mmCIF file of C-alpha atoms in Angstrom:
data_model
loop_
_atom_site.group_PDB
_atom_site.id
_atom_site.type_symbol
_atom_site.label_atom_id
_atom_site.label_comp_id
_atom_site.label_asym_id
_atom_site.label_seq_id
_atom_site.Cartn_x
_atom_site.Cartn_y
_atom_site.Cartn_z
ATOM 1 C CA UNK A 163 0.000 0.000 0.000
ATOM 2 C CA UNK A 164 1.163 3.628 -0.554
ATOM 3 C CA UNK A 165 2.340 5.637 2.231
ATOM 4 C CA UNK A 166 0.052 8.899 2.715
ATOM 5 C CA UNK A 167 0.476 12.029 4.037
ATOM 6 C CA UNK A 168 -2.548 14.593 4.910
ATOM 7 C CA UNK A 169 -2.211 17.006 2.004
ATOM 8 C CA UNK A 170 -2.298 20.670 2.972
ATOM 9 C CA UNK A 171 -5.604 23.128 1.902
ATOM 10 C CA UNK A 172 -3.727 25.494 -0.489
ATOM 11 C CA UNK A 173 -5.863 28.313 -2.508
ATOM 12 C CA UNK A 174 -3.709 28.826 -5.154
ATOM 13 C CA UNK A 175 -5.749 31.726 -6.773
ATOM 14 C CA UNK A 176 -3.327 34.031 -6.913
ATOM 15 C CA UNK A 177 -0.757 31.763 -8.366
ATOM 16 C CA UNK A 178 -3.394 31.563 -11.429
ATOM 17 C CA UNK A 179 -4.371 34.820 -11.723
ATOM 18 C CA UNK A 180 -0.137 35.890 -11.718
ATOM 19 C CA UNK A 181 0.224 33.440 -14.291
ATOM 20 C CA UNK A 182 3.860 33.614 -14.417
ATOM 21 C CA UNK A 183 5.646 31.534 -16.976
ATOM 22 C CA UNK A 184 6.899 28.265 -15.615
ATOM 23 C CA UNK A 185 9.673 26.501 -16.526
ATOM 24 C CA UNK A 186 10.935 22.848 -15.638
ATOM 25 C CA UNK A 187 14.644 21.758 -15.841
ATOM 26 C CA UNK A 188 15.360 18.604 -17.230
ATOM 27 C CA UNK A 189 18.836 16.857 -16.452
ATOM 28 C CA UNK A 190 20.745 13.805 -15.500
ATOM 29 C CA UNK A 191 23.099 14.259 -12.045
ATOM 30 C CA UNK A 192 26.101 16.088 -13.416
ATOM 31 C CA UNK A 193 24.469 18.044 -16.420
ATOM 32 C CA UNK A 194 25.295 21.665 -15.012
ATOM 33 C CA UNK A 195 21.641 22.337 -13.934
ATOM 34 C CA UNK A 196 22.002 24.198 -10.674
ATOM 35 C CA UNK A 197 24.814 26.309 -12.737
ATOM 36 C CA UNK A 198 22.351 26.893 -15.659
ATOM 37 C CA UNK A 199 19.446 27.547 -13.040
ATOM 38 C CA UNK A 200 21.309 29.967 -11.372
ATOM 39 C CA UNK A 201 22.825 32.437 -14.287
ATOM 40 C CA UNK A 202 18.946 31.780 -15.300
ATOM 41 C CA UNK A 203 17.647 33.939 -11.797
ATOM 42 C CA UNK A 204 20.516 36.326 -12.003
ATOM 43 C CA UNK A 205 20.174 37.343 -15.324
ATOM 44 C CA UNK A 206 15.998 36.929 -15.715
ATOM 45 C CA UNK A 207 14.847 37.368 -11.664
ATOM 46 C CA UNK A 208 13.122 33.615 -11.847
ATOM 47 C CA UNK A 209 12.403 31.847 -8.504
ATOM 48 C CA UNK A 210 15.032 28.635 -8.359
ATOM 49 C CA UNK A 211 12.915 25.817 -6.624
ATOM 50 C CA UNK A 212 14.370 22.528 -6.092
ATOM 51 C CA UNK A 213 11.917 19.360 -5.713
ATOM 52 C CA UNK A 214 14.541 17.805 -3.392
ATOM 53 C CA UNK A 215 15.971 20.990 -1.593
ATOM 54 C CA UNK A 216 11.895 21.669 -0.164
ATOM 55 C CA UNK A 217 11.895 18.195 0.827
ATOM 56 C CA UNK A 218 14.877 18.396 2.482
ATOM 57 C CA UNK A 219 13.855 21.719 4.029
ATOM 58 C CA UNK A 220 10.669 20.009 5.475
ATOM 59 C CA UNK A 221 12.184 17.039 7.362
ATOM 60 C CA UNK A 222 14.529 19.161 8.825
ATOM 61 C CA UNK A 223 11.861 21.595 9.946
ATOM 62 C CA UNK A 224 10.591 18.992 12.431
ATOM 63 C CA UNK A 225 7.191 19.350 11.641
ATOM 64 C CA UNK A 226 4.639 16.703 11.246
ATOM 65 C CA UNK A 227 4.473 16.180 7.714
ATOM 66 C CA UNK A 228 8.394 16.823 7.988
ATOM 67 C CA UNK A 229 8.011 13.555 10.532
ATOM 68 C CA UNK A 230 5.636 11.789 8.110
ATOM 69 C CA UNK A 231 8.318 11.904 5.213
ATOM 70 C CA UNK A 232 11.112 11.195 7.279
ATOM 71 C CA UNK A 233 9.089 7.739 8.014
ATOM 72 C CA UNK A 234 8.163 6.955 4.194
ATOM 73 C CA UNK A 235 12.221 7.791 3.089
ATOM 74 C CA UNK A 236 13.782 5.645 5.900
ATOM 75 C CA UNK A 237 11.429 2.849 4.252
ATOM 76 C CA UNK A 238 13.170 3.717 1.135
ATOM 77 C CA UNK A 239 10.113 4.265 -0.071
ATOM 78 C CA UNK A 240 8.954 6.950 -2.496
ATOM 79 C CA UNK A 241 7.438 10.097 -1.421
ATOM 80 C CA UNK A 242 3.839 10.752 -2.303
ATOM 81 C CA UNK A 243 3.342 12.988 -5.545
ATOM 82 C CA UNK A 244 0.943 15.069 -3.986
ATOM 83 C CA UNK A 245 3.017 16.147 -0.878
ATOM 84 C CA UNK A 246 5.721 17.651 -3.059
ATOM 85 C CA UNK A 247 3.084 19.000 -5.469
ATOM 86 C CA UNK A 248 2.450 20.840 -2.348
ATOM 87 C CA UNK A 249 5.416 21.964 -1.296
ATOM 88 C CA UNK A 250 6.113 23.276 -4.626
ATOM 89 C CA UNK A 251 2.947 25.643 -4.450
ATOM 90 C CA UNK A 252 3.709 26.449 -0.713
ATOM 91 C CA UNK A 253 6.983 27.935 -2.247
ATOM 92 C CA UNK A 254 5.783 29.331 -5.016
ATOM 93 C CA UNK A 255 3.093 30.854 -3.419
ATOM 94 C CA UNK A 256 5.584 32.479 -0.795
ATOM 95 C CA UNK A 257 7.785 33.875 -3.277
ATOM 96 C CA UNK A 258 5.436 35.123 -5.695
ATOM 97 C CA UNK A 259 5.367 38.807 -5.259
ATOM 98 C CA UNK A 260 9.040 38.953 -5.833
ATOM 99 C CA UNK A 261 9.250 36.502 -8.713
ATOM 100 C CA UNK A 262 9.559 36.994 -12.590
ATOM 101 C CA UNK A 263 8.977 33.480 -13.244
ATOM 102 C CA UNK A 264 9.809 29.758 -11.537
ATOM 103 C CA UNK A 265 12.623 27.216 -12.581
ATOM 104 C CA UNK A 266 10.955 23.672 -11.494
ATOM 105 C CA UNK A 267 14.424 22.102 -10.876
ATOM 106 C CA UNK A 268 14.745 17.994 -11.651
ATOM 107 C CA UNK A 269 10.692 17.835 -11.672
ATOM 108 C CA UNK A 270 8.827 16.458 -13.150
ATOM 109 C CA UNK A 271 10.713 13.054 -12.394
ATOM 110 C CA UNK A 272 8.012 11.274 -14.770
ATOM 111 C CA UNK A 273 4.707 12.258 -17.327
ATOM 112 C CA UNK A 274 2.233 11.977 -14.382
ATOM 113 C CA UNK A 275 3.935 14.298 -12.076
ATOM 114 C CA UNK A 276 3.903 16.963 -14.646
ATOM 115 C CA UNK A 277 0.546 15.967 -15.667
ATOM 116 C CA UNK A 278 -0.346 16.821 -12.166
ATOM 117 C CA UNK A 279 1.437 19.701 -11.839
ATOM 118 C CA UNK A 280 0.099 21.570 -14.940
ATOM 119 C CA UNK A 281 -3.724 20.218 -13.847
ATOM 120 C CA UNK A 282 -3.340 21.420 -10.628
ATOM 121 C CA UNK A 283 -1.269 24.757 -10.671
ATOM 122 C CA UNK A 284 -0.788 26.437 -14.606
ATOM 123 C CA UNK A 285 0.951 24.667 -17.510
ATOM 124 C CA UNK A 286 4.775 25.154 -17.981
ATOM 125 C CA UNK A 287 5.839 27.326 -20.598
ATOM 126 C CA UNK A 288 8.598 25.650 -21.511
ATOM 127 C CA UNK A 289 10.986 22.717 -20.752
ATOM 128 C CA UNK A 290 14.962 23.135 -20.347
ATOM 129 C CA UNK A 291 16.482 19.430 -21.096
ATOM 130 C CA UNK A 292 20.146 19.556 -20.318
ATOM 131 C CA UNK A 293 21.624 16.759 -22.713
ATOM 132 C CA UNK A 294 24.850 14.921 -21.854
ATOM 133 C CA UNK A 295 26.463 11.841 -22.354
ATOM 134 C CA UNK A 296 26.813 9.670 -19.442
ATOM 135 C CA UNK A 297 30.561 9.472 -19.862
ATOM 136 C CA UNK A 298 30.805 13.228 -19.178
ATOM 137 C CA UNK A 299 28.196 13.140 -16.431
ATOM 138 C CA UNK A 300 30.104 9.811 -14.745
ATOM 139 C CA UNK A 301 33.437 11.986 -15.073
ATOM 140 C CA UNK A 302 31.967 15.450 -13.774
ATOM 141 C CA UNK A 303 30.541 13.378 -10.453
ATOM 142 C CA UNK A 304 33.348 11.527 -9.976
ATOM 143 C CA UNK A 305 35.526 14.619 -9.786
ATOM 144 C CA UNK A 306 32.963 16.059 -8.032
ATOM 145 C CA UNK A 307 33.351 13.527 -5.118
ATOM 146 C CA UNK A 308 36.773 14.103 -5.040
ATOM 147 C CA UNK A 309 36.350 17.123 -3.635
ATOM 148 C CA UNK A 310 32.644 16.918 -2.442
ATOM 149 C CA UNK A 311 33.089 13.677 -0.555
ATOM 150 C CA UNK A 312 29.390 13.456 -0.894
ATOM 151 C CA UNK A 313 28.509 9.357 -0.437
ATOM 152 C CA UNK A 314 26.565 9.372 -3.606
ATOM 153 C CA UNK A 315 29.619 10.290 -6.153
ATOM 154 C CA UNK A 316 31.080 7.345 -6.597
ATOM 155 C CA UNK A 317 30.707 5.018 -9.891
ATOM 156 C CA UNK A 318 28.251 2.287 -8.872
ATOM 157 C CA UNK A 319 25.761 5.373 -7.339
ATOM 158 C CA UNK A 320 26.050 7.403 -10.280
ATOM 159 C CA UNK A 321 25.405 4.379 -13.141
ATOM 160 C CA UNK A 322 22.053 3.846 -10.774
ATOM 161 C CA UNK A 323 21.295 7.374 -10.721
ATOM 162 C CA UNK A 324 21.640 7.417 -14.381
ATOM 163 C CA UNK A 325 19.944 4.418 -14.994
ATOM 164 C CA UNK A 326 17.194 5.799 -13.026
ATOM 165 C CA UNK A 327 17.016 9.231 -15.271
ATOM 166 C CA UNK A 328 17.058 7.404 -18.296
ATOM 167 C CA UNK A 329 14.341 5.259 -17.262
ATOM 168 C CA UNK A 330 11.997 8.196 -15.825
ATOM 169 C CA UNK A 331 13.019 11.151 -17.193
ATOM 170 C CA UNK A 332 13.576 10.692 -20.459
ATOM 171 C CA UNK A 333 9.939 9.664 -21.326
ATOM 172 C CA UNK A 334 8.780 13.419 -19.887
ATOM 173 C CA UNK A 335 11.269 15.126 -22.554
ATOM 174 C CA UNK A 336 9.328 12.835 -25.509
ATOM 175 C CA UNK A 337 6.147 13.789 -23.672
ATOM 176 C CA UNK A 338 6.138 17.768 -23.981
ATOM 177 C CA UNK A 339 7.702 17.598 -27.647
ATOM 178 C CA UNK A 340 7.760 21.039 -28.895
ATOM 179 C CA UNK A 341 7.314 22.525 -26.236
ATOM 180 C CA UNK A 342 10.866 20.965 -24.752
ATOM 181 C CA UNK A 343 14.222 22.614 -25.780
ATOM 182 C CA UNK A 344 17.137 20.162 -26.105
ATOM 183 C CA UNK A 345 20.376 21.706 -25.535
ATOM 184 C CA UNK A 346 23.596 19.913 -25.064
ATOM 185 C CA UNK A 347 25.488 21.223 -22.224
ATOM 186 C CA UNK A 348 28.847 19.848 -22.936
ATOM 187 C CA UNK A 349 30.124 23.131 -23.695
ATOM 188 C CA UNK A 350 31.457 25.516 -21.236
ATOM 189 C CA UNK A 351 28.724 27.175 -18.925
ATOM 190 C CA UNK A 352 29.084 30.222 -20.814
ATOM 191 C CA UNK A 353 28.099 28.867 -24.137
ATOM 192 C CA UNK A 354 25.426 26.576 -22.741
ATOM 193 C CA UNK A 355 23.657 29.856 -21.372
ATOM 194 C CA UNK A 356 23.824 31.235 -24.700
ATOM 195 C CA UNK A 357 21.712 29.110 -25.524
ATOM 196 C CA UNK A 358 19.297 28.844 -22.495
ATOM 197 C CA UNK A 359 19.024 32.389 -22.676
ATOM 198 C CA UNK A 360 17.960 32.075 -26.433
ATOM 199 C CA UNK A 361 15.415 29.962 -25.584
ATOM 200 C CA UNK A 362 13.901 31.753 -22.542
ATOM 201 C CA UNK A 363 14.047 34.999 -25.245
ATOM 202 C CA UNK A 364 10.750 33.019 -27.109
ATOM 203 C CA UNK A 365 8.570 33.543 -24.094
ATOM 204 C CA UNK A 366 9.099 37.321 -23.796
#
């Protein structure tokens, strides 16, 4: 049976009515997101919003759902959709008099998340997919951990971590068609915003 977690009354109204342009950001572990996402907020003002960062804010907060999750991910098992649906409109919510527009970091993880999302909340504008090859992503992590000495850069992590992209990911990419941008982010950062920021030029 799935784990559940009481899901929170949010009137999201105002998130509607602002209709901000939404953008998620597709990319496997080591494909230069978080330095895409943020040139992307200081050049554009966007709201950066990581999937994992609010869940990680949450258990640390201590507070019952906080609790609840802690629970579910010590059963290795996978956090409700719902619950980060909303903690992604809890944050967007809070930052929306400030914002320009919101970066959906690593999310949606698969179709029916972003199915979800753009049901309950406002469809994206756009998708960002950051494509590289799994050699370079392997190598960027692994010199990564050198340094990072986080536990999960090391090689067997990382070909699971990739495995798991491929398997979820990639179907979301096929899913939005047109409205996804594919841009290979092999290059240095420099270039590869070139060519973010010609893409985020089509919604203005």
């Amino acid at each position: 049976m799935a784990p559940t977690v009481a899901r929170s009354t949010i009137d999201i109204t105002p998130l509607r009515q602002a209709n901000l342009p939404i953008i998620f950001i597709l990319g496997g572990p080591g494909s230069g997101k978080g330095t895409q996402c943020e040139k992307i907020v200081k050049k554009y003002g966007y709201t950066h919003l990581s999937s994992g960062d609010l869940l990680r804010d949450e258990v640390a907060s201590g507070s019952e759902r906080g609790k609840q999750l802690t629970d579910i991910m010590q059963r290795g098992e996978l956090v409700p959709l719902d619950v980060v649906l909303d903690l992604l409109k809890e944050a967007m919510l809070s930052k929306l008099s400030t914002s320009k527009g919101y970066l959906i970091d690593g999310y949606p993880r698969e179709v029916a998340q972003g199915i979800q999302f753009e049901s309950e909340i406002n469809p994206c504008a756009l998708v960002i997919y950051f494509e590289v090859s799994d050699d370079v992503m392997t190598a960027r992590l692994m010199n990564r951990g050198l340094t990072s000495g986080r536990v999960d850069d090391n090689e067997e992590t990382i070909r699971k971590r990739l495995d798991t992209f491929h398997k979820h990911s990639l179907p979301v990419v096929e899913h939005y068609g047109t409205k996804c941008r594919t841009i290979s982010a092999e290059a240095h950062p420099d270039e590869v915003f070139q060519k973010v920021s010609e893409a985020l030029e089509t919604l203005s």
